[in-house]
Coordinates of C-alpha atoms in Angstrom, one line a residue:
X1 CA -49.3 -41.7 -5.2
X2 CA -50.5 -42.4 -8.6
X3 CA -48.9 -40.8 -11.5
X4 CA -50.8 -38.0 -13.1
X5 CA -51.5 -39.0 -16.4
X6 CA -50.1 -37.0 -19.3
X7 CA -51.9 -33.7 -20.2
X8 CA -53.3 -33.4 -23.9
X9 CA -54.4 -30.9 -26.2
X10 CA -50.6 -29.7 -26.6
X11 CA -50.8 -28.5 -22.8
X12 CA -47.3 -28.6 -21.1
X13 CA -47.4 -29.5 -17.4
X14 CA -45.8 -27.5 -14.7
X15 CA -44.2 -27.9 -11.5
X16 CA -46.0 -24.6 -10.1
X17 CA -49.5 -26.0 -11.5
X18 CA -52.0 -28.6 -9.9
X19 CA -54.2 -28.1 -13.0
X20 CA -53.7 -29.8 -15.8
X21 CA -56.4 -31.9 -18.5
X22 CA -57.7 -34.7 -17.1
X23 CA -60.2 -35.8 -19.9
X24 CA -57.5 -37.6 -21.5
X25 CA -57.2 -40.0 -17.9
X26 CA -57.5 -42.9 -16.5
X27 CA -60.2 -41.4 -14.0
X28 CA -62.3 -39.6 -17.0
X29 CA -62.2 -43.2 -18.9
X30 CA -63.6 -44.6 -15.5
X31 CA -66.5 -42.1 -15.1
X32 CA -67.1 -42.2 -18.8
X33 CA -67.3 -46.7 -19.0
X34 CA -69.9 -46.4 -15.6
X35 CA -71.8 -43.9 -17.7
X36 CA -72.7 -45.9 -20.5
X37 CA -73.4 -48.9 -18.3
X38 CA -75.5 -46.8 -16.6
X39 CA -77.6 -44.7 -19.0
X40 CA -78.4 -45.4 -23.0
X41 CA -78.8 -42.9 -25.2
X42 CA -82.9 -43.8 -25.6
X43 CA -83.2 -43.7 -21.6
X44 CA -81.3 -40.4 -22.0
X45 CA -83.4 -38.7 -24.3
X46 CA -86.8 -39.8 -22.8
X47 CA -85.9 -38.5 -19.8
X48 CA -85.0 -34.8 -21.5
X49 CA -88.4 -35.4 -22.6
X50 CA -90.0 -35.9 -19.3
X51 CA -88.1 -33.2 -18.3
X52 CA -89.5 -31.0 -21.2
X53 CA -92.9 -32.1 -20.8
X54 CA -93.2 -31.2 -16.7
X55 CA -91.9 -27.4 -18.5
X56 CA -94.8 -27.7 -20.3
X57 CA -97.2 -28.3 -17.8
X58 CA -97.8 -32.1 -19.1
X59 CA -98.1 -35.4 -17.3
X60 CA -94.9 -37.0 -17.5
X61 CA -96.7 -39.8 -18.1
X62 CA -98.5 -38.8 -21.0
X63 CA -95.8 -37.4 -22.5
X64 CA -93.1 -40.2 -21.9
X65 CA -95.4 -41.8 -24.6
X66 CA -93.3 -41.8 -28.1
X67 CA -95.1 -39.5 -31.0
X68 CA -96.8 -42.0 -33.2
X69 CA -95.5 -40.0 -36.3
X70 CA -91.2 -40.1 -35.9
X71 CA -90.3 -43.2 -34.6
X72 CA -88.3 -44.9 -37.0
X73 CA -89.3 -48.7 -35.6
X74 CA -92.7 -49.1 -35.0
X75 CA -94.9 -50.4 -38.1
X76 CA -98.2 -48.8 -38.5
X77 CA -101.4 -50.7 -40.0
X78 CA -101.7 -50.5 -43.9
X79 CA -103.7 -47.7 -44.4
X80 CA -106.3 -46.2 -47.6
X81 CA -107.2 -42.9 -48.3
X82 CA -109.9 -43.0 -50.3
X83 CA -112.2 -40.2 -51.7
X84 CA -109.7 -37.1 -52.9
X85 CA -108.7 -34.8 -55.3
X86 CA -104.8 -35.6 -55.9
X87 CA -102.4 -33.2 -56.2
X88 CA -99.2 -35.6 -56.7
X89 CA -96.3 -33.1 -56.1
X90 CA -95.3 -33.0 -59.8
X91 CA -98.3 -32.5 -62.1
X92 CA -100.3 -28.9 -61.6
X93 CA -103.5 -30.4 -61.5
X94 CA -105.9 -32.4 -59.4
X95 CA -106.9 -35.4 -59.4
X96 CA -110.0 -37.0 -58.7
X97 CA -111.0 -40.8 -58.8
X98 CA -107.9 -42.5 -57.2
X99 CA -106.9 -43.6 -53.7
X100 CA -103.5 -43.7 -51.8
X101 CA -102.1 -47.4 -50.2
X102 CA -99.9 -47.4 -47.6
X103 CA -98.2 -49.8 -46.2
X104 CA -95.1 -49.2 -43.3
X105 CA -93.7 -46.1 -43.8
X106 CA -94.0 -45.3 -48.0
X107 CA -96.8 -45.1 -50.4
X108 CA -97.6 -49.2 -51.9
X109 CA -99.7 -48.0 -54.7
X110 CA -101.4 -44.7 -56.3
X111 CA -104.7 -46.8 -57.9
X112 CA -108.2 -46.2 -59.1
X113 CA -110.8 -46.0 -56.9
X114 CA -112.0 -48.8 -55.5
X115 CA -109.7 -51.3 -55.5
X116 CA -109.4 -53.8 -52.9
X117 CA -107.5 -53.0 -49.8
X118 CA -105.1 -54.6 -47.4
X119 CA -106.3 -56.8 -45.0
X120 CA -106.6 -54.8 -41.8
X121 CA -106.0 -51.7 -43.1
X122 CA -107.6 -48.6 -41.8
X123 CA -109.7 -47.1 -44.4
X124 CA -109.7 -42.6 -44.6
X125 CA -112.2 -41.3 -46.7
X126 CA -111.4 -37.8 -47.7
X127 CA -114.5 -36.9 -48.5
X128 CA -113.3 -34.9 -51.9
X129 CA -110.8 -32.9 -50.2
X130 CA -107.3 -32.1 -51.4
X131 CA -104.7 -34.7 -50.8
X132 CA -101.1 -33.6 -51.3
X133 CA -97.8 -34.4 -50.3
X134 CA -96.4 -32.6 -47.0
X135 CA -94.8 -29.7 -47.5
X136 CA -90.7 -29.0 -47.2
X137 CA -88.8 -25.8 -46.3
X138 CA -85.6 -25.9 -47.9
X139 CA -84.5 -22.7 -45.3
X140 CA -85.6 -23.2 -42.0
X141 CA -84.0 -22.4 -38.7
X142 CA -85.1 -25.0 -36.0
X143 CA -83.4 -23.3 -32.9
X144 CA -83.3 -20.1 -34.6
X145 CA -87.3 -19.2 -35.6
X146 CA -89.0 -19.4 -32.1
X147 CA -87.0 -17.3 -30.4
X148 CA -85.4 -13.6 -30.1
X149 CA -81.9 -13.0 -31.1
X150 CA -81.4 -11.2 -27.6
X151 CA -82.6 -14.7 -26.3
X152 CA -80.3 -16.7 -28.7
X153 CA -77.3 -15.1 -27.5
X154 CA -78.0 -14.9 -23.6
X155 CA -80.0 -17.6 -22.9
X156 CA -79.1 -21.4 -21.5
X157 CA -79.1 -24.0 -24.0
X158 CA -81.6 -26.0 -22.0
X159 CA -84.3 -23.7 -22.7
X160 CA -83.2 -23.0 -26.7
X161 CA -83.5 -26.7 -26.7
X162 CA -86.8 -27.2 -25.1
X163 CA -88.8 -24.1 -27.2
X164 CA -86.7 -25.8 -29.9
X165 CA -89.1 -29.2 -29.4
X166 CA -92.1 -27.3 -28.7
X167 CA -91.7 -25.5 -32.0
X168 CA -90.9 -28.3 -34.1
X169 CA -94.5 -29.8 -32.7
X170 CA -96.0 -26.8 -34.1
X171 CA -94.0 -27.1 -37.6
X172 CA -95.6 -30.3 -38.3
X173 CA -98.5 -29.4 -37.1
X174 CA -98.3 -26.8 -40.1
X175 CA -98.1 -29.2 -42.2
X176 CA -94.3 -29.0 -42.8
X177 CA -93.5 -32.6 -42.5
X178 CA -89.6 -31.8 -43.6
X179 CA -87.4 -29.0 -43.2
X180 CA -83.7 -28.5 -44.1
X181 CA -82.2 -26.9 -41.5
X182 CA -79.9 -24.3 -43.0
X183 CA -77.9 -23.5 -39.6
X184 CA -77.9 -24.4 -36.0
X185 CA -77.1 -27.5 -33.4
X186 CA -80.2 -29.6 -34.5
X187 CA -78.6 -33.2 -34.4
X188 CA -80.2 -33.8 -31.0
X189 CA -83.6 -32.5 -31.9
X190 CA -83.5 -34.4 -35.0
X191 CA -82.9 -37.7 -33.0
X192 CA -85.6 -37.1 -31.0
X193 CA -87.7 -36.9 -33.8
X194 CA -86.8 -39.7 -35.5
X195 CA -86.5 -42.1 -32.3
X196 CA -90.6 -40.5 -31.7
X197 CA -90.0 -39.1 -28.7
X198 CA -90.7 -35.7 -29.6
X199 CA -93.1 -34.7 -32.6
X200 CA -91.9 -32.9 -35.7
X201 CA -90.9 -32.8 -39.2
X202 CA -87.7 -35.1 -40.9
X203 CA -84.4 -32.7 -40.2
X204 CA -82.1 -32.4 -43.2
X205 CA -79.4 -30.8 -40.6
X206 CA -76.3 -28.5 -41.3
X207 CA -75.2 -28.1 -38.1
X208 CA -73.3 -24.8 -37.2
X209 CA -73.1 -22.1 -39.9
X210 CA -69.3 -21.2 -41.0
X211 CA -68.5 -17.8 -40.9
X212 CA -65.3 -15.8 -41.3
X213 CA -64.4 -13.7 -38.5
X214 CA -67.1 -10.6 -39.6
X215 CA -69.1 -12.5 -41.5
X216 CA -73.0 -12.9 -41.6
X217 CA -72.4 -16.1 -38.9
X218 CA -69.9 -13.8 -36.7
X219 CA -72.5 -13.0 -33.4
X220 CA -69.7 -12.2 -30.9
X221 CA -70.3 -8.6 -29.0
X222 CA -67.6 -6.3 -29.2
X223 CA -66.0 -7.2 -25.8
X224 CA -65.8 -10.9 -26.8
X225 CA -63.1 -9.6 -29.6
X226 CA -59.4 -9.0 -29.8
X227 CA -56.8 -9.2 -27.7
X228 CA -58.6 -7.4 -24.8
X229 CA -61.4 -10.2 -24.4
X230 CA -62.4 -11.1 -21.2
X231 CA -62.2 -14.7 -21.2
X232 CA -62.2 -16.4 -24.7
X233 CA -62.8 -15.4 -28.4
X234 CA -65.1 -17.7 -28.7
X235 CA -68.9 -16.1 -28.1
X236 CA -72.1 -17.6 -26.8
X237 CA -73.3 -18.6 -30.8
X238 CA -69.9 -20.8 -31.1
X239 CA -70.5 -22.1 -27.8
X240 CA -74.3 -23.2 -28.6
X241 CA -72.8 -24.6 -32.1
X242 CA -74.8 -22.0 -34.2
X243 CA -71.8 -21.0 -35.9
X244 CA -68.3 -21.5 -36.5
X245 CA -65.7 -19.2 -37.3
X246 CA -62.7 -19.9 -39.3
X247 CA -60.6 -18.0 -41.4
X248 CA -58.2 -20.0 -43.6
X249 CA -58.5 -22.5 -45.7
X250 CA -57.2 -25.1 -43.2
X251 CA -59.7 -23.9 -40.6
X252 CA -62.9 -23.9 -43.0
X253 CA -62.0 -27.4 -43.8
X254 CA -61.6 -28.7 -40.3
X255 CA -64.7 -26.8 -39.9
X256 CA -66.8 -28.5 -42.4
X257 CA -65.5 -31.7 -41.5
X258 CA -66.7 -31.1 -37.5
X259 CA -70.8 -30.7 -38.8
X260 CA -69.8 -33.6 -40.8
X261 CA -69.0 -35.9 -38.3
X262 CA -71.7 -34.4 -36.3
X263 CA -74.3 -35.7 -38.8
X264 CA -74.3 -32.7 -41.1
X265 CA -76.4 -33.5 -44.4
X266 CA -75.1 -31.0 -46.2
X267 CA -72.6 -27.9 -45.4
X268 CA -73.7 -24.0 -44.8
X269 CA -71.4 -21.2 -45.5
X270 CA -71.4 -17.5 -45.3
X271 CA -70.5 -16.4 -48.1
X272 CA -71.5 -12.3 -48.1
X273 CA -73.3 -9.9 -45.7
X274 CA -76.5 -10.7 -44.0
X275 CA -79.1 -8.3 -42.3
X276 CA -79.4 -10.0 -39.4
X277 CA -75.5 -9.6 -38.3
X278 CA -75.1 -6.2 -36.6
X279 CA -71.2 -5.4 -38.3
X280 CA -71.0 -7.1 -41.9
X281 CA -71.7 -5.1 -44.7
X282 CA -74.0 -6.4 -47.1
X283 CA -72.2 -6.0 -50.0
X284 CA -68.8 -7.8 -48.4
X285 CA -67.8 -10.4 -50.3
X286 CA -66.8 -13.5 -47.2
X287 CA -64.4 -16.1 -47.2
X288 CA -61.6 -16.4 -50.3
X289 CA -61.9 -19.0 -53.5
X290 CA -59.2 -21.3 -51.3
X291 CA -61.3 -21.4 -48.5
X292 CA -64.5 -21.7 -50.0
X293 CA -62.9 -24.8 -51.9
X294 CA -61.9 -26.3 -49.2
X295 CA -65.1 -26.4 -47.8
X296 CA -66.5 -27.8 -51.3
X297 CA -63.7 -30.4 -51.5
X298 CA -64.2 -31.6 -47.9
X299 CA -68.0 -31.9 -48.5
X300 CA -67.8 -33.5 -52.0
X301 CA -65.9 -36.2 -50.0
X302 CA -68.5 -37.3 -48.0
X303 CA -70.5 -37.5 -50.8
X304 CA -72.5 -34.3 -49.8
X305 CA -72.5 -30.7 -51.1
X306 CA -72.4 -26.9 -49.8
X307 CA -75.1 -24.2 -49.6
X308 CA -74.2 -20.9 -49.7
X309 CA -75.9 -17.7 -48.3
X310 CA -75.5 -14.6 -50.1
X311 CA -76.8 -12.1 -52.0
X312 CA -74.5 -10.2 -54.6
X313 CA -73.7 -10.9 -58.1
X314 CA -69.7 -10.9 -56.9
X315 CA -70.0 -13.2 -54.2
X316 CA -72.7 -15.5 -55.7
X317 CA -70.0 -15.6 -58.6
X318 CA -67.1 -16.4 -56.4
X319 CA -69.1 -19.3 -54.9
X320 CA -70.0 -21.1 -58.2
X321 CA -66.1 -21.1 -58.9
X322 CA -65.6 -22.7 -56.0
X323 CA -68.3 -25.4 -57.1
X324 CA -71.3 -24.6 -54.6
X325 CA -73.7 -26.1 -55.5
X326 CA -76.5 -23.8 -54.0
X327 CA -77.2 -20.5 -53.8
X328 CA -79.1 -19.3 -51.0
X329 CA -81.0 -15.5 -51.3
X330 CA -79.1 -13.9 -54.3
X331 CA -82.0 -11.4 -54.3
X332 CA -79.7 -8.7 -55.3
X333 CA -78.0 -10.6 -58.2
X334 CA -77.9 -9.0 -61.7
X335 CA -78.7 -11.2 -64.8
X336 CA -75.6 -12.0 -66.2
X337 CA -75.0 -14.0 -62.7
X338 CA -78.6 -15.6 -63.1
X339 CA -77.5 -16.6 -66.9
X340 CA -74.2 -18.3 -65.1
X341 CA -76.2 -20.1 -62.0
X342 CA -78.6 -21.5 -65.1
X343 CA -75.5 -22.4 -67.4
X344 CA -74.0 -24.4 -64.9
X345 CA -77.0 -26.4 -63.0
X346 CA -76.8 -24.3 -60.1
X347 CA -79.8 -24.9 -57.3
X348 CA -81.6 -21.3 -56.5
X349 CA -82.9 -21.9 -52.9
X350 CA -85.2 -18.7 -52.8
X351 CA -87.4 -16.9 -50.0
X352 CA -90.1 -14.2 -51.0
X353 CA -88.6 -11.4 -48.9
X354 CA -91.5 -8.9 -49.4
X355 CA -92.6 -6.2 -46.3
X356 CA -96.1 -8.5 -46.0
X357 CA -94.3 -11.4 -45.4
X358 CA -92.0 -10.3 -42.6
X359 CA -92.9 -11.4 -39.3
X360 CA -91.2 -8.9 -37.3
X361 CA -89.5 -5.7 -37.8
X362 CA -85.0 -5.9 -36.9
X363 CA -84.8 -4.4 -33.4
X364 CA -81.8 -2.6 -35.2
X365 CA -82.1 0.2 -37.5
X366 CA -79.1 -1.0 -39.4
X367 CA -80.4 -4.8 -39.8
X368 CA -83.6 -3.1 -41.1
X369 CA -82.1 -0.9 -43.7
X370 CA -80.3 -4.3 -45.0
X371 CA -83.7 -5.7 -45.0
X372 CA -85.5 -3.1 -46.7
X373 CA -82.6 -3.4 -48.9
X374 CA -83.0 -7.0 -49.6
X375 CA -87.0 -6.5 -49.8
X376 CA -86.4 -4.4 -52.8
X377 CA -84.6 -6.9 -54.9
X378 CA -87.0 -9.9 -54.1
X379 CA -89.8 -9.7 -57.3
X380 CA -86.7 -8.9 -59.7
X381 CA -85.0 -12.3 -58.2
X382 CA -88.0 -14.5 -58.5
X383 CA -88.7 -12.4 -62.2
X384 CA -85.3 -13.6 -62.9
X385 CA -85.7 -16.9 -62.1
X386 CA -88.9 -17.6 -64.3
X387 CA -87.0 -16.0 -67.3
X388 CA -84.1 -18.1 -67.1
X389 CA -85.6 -21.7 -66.1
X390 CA -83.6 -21.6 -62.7
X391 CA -83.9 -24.5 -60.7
X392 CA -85.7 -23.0 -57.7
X393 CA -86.4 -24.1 -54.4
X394 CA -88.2 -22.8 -51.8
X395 CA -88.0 -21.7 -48.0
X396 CA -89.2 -19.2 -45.5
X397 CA -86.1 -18.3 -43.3
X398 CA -87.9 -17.4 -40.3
X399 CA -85.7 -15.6 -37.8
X400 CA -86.3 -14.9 -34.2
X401 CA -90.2 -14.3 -34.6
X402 CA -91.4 -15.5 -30.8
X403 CA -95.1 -16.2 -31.3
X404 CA -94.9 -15.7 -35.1
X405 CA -93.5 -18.7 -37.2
X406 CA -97.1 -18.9 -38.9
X407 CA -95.1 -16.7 -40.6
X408 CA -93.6 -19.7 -42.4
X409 CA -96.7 -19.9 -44.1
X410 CA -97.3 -17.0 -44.8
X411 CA -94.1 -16.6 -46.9
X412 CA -95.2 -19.7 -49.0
X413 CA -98.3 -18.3 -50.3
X414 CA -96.3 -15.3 -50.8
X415 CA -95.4 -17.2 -54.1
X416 CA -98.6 -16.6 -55.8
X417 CA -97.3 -12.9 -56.3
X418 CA -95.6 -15.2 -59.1
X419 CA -96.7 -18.7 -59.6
X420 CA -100.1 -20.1 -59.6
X421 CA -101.0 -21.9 -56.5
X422 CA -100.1 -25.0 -57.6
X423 CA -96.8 -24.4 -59.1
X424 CA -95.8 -22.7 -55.6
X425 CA -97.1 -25.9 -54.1
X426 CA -94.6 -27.9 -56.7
X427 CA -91.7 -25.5 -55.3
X428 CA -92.6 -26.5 -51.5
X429 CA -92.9 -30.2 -52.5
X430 CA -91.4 -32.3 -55.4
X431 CA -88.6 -29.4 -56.3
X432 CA -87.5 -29.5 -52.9
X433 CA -87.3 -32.9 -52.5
X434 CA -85.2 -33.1 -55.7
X435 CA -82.6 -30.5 -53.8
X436 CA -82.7 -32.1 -50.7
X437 CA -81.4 -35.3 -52.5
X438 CA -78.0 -33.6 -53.7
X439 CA -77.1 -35.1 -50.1
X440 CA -76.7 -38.4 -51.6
X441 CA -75.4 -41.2 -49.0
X442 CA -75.8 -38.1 -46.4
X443 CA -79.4 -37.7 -46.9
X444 CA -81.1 -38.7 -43.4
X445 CA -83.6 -40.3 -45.3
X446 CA -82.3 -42.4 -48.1
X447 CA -84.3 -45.6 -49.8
X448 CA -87.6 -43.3 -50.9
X449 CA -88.3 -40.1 -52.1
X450 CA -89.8 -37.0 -50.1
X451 CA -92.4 -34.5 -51.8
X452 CA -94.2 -36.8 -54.0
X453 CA -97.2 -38.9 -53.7
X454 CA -95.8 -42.3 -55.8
X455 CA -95.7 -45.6 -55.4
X456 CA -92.3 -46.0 -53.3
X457 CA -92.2 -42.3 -52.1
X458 CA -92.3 -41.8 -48.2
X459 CA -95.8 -41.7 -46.5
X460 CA -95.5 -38.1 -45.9
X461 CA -99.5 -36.9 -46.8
X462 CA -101.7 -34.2 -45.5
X463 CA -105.6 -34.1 -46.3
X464 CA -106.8 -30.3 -47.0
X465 CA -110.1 -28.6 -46.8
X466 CA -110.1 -26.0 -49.3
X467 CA -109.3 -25.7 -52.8
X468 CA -105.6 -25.3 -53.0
X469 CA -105.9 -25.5 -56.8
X470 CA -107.3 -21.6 -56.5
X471 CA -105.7 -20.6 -53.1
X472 CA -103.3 -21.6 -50.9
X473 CA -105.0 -19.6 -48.0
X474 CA -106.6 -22.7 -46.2
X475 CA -103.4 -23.4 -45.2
X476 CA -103.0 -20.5 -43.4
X477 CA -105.8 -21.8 -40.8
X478 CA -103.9 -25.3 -40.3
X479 CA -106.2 -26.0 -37.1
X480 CA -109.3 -25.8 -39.0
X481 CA -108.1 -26.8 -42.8
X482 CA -105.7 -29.4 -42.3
X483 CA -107.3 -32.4 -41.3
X484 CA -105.2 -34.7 -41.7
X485 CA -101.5 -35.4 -41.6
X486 CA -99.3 -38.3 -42.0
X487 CA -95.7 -38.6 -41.3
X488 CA -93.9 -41.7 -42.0
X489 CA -97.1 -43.8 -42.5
X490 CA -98.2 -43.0 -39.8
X491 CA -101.0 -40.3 -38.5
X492 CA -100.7 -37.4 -36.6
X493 CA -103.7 -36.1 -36.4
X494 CA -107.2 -36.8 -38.3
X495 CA -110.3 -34.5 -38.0
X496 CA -112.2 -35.8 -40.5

């Protein structure tokens, strides 16, 4: 008889046991050596897509096809757009008289009219419409916006995974042509969408959200805690890789460096009470200055940095100590914290939080106190913000809102309560490209910028009926108003 091979994972054999780890062997090396002979990871994921597609009631053929707009290796046909008003990401204006060259996947040139173009290239006259950069949520939930909580925490992965793809169509669709994904196991979708087999925006992933044990990230049911657990403390959002819990300084950092090798751009911790969470407080202050260091020091060594969510002054404090680098919510904050955040460069990654801009009521009446809570702080935050020069970014934080992530829009022109339409637009375009880019070597996306239309800059466009310059309500009727958008030089869809 062959040997059994030696268990791992510090597991002791036994005489009285005929289980022991086997991943470790010489017969899980075998299985694993015929696997990659057998399958690559391309053949892998377009057959998850077929798979996805026959859900969707498609024809596997037609949608074994790659989306023209992600794939990261075919080179589209130099293109023009001719015939627009400009708005360039940066300057809060239009532009008429100039047209748009692209060649591959960035922007060759931002000329006058009327200059000669590429040989072959495929000419788009905008006929005066708006043309602007793509737009970028800096807080977005891939797995998380499409689908209930009570879903989330019961359901297979295989179907978070699939309405996770079929949402992401509809993202772009929106006209979000990026998204930083502030928490969930996205790596998969966001390889999809870069290989072009499944349509959707650039993913700037985190990868689970780290939690202490009560935190905001902390989703286990009662039963699932303590001694007296059924099977394991680990719940259903650890499992799915929403979230990971750790509660010292050594477990924080292993934990950060897991999303890291994972593919993590940048790091998300819970750093105070959320109202989404059924049992943390919202004034709780999470995690210790070791422990959020640790998670700081273990990013900063990839090159990379850590994004925070919370939302009072003593926590927000805490985590610029521990050298965060940005805040995310802080609508509750008090000015002397705001004075600090601006003092020290400090990134205020904001959502406007106001009743008209909530999808969906919390089933619980305890989340929806929090909320009502947060609600109340939102127009001092962003009043805050203006006054003190804050670097600001923008996002929408969408949460389980089945049927209602137009939402995400909706929370974007919620910024004219405060900006003019164009300086909301800056927020959602060349101000979140400039935070996206404190990834450094772990941006996704390195060798152009996103959120801009300049020579150099990514091909990331969309053409716009309606005068965004006055009102960013066209883009609340994407079907009808957008009519074009470009991804990575390449289109998506043209209605013109």
């Amino acid at each position: 008889m062959r040997k059994p091979s030696t268990p791992h994972h510090g597991a002791q054999s036994s005489p009285r046991s005929a289980f022991y780890c086997r991943c470790g062997g010489d017969e899980a090396s075998q299985v694993q050596r015929r696997l990659e002979r057998a399958f690559s990871r391309r053949d892998f994921l377009q057959s998850a897509l077929v798979l996805a597609a026959s859900v969707a009631g498609l024809s596997p053929a037609a949608s074994a096809q790659p989306a023209p707009s992600g794939s990261a290796t075919a080179v589209a046909a130099p293109m023009v757009l001719r015939n627009v008003q400009l708005f360039d990401g940066r300057r809060t204006r239009l532009q008429p008289g100039l047209q748009v060259v692209i060649e591959g996947a960035r922007i060759r040139a931002v000329e006058p009219q009327g200059q000669g173009a590429p040989q072959g290239a495929q000419i788009i006259d905008g006929g005066g419409r708006v043309l602007m950069p793509g737009l970028i949520d800096a807080h977005w939930h891939s797995l998380m916006a499409a689908m209930s909580m009570q879903h989330l925490l019961m359901a297979d992965p295989a179907l978070i995974h699939l309405a996770a793809g079929s949402e992401a169509q509809r993202t772009l669709l929106r006209g979000f042509t990026t998204v930083r994904d502030a928490g969930g196991p996205v790596f998969a979708l966001k390889s999809a969408i870069d290989q072009g087999l499944v349509q959707g925006p650039r993913i700037f992933p985190s990868g689970a959200m780290i939690s202490q044990t009560a935190g905001h990230g902390d989703f286990r049911f009662l039963h699932e805690v303590g001694p007296g657990a059924a099977c394991s403390a680990v719940g259903h959002a650890e499992h799915l890789g929403a979230s990971a819990i750790a509660d010292s300084a050594d477990s924080v950092r292993k934990a950060t460096r897991e999303q890291l090798l994972r593919g993590a751009s940048q790091i998300k911790l819970m750093a105070g009470g959320g109202a989404s969470s059924l049992y943390d407080p919202l004034d709780s202050v999470q995690f210790t200055l070791p422990e959020l260091r640790a998670a700081v020091e273990a990013a900063e060594d990839w090159g990379t940095y850590v994004m925070a969510h919370v939302y009072l002054p003593k926590g927000m404090q805490r985590s610029i100590e521990a050298g965060i680098k940005v805040i995310e919510h802080g609508q509750l904050t008090d000015e002397a914290t705001v004075r600090l955040m601006a003092d020290k460069g400090i990134w205020w990654s904001l959502q406007p939080f106001l009743p008209e801009a909530a999808p969906t009521p919390m089933a619980d009446p305890g989340s929806q106190a929090k909320s009502d809570e947060i609600a109340t702080g939102t127009r001092r935050a962003y009043e805050l913000a203006i006054k003190h020069k804050m670097q600001t970014g923008w996002g929408s934080d969408i949460l389980f809102a089945p049927g209602k992530t137009h939402y995400q829009t909706v929370r974007l022109i919620a910024l004219e309560n405060w900006y003019s339409p164009l300086d909301a637009l800056k927020q959602a375009t060349s101000q979140n490209g400039e935070l996206l880019a404190l990834a450094g070597q772990r941006n996704p996306y390195l060798g152009a910028k996103l959120g801009v239309i300049e020579p150099g800059a990514w091909a990331d466009l969309l053409v716009v009926d309606g005068d965004v310059s006055r009102s960013l309500k066209p883009l609340l009727e994407p079907d009808q108003h957008l009519k074009c958008i470009i991804k990575n030089g390449r289109v998506v869809k043209n209605s013109l």
